[in-house]
Coordinates of C-alpha atoms and ligand atoms in Angstrom, one line a residue:
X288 CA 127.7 92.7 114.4
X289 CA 127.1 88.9 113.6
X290 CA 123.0 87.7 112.9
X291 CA 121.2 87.3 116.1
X292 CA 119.4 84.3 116.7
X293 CA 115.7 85.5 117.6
X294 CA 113.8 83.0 119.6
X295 CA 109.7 83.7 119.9
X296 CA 108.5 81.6 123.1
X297 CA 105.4 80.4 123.5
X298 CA 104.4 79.3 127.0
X299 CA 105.7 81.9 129.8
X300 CA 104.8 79.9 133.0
X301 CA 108.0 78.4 135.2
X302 CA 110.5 77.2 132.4
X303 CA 109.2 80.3 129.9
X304 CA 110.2 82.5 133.0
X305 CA 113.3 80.7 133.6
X306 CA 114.6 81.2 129.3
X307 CA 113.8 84.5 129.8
X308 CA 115.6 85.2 132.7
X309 CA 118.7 83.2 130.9
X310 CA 118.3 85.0 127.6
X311 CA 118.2 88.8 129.6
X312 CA 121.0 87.4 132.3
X313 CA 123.5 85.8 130.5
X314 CA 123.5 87.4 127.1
X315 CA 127.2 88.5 127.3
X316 CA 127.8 84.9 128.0
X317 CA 125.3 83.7 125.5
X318 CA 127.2 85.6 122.6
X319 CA 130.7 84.9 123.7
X320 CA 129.8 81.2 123.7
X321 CA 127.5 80.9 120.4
X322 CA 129.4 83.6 118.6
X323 CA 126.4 85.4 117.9
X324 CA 123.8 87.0 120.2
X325 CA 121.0 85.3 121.3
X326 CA 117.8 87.8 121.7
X327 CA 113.7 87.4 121.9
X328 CA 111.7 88.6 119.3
X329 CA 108.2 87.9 120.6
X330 CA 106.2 85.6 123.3
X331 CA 102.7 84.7 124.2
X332 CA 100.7 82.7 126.7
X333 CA 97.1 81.9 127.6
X334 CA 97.1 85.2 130.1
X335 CA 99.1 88.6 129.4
X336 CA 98.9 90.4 132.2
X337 CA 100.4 88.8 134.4
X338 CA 103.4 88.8 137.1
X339 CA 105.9 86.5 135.5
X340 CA 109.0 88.3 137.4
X341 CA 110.5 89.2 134.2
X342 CA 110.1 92.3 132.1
X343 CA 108.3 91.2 128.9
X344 CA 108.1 94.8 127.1
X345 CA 111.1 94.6 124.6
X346 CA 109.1 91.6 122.8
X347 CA 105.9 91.0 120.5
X348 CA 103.4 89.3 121.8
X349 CA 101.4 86.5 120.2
X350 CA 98.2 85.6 121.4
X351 CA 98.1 82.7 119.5
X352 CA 101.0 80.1 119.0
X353 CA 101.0 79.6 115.6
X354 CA 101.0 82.9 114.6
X355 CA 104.0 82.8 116.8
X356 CA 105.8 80.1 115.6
X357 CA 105.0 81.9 111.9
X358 CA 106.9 85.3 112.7
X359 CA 109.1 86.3 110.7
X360 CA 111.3 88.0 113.1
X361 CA 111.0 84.7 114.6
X362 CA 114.1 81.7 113.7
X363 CA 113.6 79.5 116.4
X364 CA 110.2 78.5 117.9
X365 CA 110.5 77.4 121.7
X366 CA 107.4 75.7 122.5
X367 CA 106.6 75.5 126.5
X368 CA 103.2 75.3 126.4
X369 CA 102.6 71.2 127.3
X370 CA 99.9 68.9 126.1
X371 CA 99.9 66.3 123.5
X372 CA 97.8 67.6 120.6
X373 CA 96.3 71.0 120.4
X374 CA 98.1 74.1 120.0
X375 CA 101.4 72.9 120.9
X376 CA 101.3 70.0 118.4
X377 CA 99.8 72.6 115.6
X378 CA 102.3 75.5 116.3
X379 CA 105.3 73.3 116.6
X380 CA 104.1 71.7 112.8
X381 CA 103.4 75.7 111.4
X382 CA 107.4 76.3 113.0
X383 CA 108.6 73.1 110.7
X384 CA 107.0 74.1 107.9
X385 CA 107.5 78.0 107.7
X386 CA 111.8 76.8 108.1
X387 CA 112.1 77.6 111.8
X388 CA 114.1 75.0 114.2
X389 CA 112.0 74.0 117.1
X390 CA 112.9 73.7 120.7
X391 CA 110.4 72.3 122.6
X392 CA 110.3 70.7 126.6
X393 CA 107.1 68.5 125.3
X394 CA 107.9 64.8 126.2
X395 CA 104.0 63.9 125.7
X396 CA 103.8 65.5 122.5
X397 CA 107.3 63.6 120.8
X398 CA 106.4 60.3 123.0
X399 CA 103.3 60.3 120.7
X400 CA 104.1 62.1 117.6
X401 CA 108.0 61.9 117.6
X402 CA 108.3 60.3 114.3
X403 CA 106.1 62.6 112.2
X404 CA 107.4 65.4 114.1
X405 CA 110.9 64.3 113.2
X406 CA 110.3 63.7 109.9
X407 CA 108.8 67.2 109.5
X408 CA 112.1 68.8 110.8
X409 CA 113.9 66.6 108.2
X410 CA 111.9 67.8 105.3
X411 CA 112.1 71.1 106.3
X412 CA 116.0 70.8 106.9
X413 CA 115.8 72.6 110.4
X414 CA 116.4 71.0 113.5
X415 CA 113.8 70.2 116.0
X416 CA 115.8 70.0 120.2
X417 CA 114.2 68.7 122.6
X418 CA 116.7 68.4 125.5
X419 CA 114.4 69.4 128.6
X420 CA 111.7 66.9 127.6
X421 CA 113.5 63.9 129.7
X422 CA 115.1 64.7 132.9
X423 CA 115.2 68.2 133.3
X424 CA 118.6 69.6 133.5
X425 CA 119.8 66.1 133.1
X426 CA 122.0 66.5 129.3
X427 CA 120.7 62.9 128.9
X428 CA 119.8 63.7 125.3
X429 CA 122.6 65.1 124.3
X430 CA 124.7 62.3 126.1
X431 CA 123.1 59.5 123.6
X432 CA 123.3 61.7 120.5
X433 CA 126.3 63.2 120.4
X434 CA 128.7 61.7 123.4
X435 CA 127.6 58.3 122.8
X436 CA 127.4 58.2 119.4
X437 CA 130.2 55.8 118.7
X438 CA 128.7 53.4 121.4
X439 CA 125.9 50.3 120.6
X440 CA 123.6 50.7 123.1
X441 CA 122.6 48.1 125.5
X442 CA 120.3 49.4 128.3
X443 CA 119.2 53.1 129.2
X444 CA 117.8 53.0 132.7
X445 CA 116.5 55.8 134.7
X446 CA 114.4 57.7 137.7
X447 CA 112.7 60.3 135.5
X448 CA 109.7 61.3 137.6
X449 CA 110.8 63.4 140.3
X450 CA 107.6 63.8 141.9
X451 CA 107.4 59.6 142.3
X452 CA 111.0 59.8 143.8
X453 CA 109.8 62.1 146.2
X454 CA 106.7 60.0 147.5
X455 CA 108.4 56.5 147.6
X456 CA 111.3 58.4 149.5
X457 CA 109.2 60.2 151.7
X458 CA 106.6 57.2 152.6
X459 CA 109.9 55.4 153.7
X460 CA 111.6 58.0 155.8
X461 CA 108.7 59.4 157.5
X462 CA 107.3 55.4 157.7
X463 CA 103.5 56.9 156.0
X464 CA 101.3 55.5 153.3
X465 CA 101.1 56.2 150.0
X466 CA 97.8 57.8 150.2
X467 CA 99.3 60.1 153.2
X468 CA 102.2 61.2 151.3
X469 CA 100.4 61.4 147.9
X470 CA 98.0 64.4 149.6
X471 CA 101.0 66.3 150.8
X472 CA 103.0 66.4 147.4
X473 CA 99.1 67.6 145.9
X474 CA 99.5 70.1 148.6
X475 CA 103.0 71.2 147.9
X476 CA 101.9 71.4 144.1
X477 CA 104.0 68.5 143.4
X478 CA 102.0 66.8 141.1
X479 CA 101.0 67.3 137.3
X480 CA 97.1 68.8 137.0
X481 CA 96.1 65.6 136.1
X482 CA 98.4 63.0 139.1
X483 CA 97.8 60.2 137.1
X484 CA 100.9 61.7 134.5
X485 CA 102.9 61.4 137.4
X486 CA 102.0 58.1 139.7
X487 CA 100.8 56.5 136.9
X488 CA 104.1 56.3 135.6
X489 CA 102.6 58.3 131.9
X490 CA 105.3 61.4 132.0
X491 CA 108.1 58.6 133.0
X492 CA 106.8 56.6 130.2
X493 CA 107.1 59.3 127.2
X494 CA 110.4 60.2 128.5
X495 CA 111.7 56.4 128.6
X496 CA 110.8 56.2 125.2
X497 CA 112.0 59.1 123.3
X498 CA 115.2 57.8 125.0
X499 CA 114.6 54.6 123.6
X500 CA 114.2 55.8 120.1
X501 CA 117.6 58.0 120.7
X502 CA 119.4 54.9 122.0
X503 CA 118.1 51.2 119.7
X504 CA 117.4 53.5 116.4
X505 CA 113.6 53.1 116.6
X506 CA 110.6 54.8 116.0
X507 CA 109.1 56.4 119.1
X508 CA 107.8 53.5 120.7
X509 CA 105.4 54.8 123.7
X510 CA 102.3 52.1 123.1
X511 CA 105.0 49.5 123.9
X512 CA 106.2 50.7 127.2
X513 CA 104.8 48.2 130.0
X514 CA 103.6 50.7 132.4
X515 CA 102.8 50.1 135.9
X516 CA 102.8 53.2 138.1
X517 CA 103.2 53.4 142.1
X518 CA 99.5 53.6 143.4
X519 CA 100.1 50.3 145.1
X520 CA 103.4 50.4 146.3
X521 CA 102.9 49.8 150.5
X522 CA 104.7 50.7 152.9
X523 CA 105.2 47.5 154.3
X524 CA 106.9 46.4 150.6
X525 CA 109.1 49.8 151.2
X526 CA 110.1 48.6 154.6
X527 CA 110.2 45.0 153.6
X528 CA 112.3 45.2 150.2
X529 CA 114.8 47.8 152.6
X530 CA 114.8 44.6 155.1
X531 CA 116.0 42.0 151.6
X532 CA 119.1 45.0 150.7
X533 CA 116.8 47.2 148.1
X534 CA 115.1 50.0 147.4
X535 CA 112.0 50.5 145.5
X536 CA 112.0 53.2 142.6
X537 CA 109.8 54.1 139.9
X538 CA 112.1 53.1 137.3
X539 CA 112.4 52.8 133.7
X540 CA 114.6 50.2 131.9
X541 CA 115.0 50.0 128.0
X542 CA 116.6 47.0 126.4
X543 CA 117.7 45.6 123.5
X544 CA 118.6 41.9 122.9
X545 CA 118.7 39.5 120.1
X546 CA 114.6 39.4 120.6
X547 CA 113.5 42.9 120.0
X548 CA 113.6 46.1 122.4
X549 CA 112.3 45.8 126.0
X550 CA 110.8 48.8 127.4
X551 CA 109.1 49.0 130.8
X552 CA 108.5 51.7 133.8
X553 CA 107.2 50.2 136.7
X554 CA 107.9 50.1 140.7
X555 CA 111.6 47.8 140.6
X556 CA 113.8 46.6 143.3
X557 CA 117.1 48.2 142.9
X558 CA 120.0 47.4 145.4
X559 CA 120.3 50.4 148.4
X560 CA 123.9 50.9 147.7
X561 CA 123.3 51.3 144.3
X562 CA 123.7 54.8 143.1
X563 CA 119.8 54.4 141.7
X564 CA 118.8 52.9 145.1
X565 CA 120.8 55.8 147.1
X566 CA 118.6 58.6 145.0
X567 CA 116.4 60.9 147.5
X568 CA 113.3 63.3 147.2
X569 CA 112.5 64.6 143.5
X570 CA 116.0 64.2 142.1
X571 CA 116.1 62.3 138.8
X572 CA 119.1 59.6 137.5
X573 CA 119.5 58.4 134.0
X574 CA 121.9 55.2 133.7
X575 CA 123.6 54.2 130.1
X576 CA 125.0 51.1 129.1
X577 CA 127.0 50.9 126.0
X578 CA 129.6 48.4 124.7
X579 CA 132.7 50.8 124.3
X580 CA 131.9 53.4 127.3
X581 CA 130.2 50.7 130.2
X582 CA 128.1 52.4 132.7
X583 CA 127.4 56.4 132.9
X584 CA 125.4 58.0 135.5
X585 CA 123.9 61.2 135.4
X586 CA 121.8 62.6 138.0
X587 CA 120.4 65.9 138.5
X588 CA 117.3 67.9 139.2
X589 CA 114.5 66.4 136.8
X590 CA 112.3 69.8 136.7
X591 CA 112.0 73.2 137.8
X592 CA 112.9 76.4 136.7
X593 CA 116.3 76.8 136.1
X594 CA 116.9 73.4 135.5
X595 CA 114.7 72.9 133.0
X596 CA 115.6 76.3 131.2
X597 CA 119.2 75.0 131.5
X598 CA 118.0 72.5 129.3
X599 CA 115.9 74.8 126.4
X600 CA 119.3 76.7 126.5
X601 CA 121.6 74.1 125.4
X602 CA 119.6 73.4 122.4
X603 CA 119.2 76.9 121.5
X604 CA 122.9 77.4 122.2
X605 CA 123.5 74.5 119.7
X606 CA 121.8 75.9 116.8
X607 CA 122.9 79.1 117.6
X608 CA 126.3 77.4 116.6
X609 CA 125.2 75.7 113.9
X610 CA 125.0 72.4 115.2
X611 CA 123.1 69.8 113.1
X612 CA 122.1 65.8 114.6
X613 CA 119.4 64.6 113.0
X614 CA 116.5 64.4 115.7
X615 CA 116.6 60.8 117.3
X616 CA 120.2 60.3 116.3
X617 CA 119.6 59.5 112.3
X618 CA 117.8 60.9 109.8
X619 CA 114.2 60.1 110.7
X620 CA 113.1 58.3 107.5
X621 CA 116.1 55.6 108.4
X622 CA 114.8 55.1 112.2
X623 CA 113.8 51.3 112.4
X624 CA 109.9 50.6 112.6
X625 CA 109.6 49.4 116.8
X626 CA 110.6 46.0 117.3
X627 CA 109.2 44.7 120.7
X628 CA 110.4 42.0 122.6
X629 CA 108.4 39.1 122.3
X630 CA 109.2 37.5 125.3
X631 CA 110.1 39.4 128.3
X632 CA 113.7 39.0 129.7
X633 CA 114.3 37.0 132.9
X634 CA 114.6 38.6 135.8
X635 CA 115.1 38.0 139.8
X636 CA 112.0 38.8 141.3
X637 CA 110.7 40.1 144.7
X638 CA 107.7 38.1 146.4
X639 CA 105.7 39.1 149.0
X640 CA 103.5 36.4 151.1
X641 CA 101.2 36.3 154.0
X642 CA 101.5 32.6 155.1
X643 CA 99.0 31.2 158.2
X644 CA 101.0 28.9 160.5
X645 CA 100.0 25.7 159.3
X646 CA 102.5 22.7 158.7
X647 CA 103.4 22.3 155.1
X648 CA 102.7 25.9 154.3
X649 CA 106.4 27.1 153.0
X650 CA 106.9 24.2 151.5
X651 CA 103.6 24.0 149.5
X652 CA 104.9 27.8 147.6
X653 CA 108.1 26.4 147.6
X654 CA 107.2 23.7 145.5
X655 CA 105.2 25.3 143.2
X656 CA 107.7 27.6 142.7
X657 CA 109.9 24.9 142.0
X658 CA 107.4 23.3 139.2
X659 CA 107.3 26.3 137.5
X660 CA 110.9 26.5 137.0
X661 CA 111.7 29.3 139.9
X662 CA 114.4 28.8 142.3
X663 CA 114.9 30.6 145.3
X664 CA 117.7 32.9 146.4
X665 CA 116.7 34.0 149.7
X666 CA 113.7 34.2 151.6
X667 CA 112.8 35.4 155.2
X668 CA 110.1 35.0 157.5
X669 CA 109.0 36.9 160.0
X670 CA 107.3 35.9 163.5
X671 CA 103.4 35.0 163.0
X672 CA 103.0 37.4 166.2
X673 CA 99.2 35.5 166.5
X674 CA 98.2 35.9 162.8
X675 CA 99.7 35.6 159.2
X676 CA 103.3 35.6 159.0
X677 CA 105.0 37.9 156.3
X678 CA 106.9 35.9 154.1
X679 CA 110.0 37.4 151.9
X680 CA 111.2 35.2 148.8
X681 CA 114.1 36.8 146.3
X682 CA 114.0 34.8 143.2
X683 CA 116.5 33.5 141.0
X684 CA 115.9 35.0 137.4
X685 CA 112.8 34.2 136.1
X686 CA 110.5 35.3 133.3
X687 CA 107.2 37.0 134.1
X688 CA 105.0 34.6 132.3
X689 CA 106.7 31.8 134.7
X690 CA 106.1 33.8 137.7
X691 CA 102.7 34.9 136.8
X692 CA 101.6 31.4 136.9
X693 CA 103.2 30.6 139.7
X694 CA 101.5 33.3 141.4
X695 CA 98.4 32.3 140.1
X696 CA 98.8 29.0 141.8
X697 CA 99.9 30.5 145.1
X698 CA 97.3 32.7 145.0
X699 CA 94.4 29.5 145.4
X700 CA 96.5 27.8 148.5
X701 CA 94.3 28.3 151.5
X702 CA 97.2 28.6 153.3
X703 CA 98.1 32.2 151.4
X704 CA 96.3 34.9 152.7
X705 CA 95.6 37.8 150.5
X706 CA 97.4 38.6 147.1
X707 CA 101.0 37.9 146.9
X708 CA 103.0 41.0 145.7
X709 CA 105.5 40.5 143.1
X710 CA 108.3 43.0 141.8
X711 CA 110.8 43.0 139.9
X712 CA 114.7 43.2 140.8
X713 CA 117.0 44.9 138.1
X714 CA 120.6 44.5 138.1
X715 CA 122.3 47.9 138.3
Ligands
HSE981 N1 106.1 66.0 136.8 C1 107.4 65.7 136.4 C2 108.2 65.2 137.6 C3 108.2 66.8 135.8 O1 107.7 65.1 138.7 O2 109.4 64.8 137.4 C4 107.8 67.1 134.4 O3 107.9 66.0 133.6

């Protein structure tokens, strides 16, 4: 019989369950497919005794991770515990340096310590997968290391927070605020233990840049993703933007141009009929742009079980087979330090106004629009029904910094009431 590949998993809560359930499951399939079987040697967790609905006897247990990832019986460590630093962080560098590959579903923990991570697989000559960390069951990884390969780059976009998908589609089909529909997806256990990961755009973040690094060649570049999470995305904006042709998603957009790599997740107008602006509830989409291959869509379900096992699978499946990519595409020592933009790309922009019905108020933003450079492409207004009057303005493109003080003008005409809302459109 041919050398079993022996996993040791540490972390058995939903995706732990879910590898386990794969490994015991498809292990005929597993074999035929890697050419070698694919078995558990140990696992551990926080708790032992608990119901995991899988039978956990057959294996060592580990109390504590490193030990764990120090096995010998152990060749590939699969880390599903979470968290940035700690004991994931520690056992994942014990699994490098004892020789084992790594798997591991940790975007925090490779948006912050990718590169030294990386280069510790390198030294050690293992690999070090990390497929489920962006997107679920989404093979976005894999797309941009090994299907893309022969491609330059030129934009990854992507919804990669399924739990924000699901909020800014539910506040628009059921027509409730953010603060309504935020409590129900805390109810239905949505949310990361700490929400701010999640509306604050943080878990979207770390997965935008490890695709980043993957897609331009450069270091893991989390510190320079503009983040802007959905807290204040209104209803009316939802209803509003839908009124203008758009959609409003959490979405991530990485860039390169002649100026340095942009990378940003924030609340962005995308057109309706776009196949980003047409994703519903907590499904997840990752868009590439490369010269040779123009525009790939993948979409699928960003978290969960099987989904995300799927994913911790296909990278154990790969070095079952002997499959070697160096970590983010080439070997880690070679990956180019970050090179942010300097200036941010132009870009048409969605404005929001509350105008009182005085003569000379449209014109007055209009103009200052104008003096800053901005041109409008559309703009609607709605009925002043005895008060302010919503005002709708798509601009041409336009940089932030032009729009900012533009804004920052509008903002000081009496006739404007409140704070204007400004978002950004991406072309899709
Ligand atoms: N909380 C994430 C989401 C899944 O809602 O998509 C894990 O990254």
């Amino acid at each position: 019989m041919t050398t079993p590949l022996r996993l040791g998993i540490a972390g058995l809560g939903t995706v732990g369950a879910g590898v386990v359930k794969i490994v015991q499951g498809q292990a005929d399939l597993l074999e035929a497919r890697c050419g070698r079987p694919i078995r558990i040697a140990a696992v551990g967790a926080r708790t032992r005794n608990r119901d995991r609905g899988v039978d956990l006897s057959p294996y060592g247990w580990e109390d504590d991770p490193v030990a764990l990832a120090k096995r010998d019986d152990v060749d590939v460590y699969v880390e599903l515990m979470g968290g940035s630093d700690g004991p994931a962080k520690a056992s994942v560098e014990a699994a490098l340096a004892a020789g084992k590959a790594v798997v591991t579903a940790n975007k925090a923990m490779l948006a912050l310590h990718g590169q030294a991570l990386a280069e510790a697989a390198d030294a050690a000559g293992v690999p070090l997968r990390f497929e489920a960390a962006v997107a679920g069951g989404i093979p976005c990884v894999k797309a941009l290391l090994e299907g893309l390969a022969g491609n330059r780059v030129t934009r990854v976009m992507g919804v990669m927070n399924g739990t924000c998908n699901y909020i800014l589609t539910r506040m628009e089909g059921a027509g409730l605020p953010y603060d309504d529909v935020f409590r129900e997806a805390l109810d239905l256990g949505y949310l990361e233990a700490d929400p701010t990961l999640d509306v604050g755009g943080i878990d979207a973040g770390h997965k935008l840049a490890i695709l980043s690094a993957i897609a331009f060649g450069q270091r893991v570049d989390f510190e320079g993703v503009t983040l802007q999470g959905i807290e204040r995305v209104s209803i009316d904006d939802i209803r509003r933007a839908g009124d203008m042709g758009y959609r409003i998603k959490l979405l991530g957009v990485a860039q390169a141009g002649a100026n340095g790599v942009e990378q940003s997740m924030r609340p962005t107008l995308v057109p309706a009929d776009s196949p980003l602006g047409q994703l519903e509830g907590a499904t997840n989409m990752v868009v590439i742009e490369g010269d040779a291959v123009g525009q790939i869509v993948l979409r699928g379900a960003g978290a969960g079980e099987g989904p995300t096992a799927s994913a911790v699978m296909g990278d154990v499946c790969d070095i079952a087979r002997g499959c070697a990519v160096p970590v983010f595409g080439v070997p880690a020592q070679t990956l180019a330090p970050a090179r942010r933009a300097a200036t941010a790309s132009p870009h048409a922009h969605y404005l929001r106004l509350s105008l009182r019905d005085e003569p000379g108020a449209l014109a007055r933003v209009a103009t200052i629009l104008g003096e800053h450079g901005i041109s409008i492409d559309r703009m609607r207004q709605y009925d002043h029904d005895g008060g302010d009057a919503p005002v709708l303005i798509v601009t041409h493109p336009c940089r932030p910094a032009e729009l900012d003080a533009a804004l920052g003008r509008i903002g000081d005409v009496p006739f404007v009431a409140g704070t204007p809302v400004a978002l950004q459109i991406q072309g899709v």
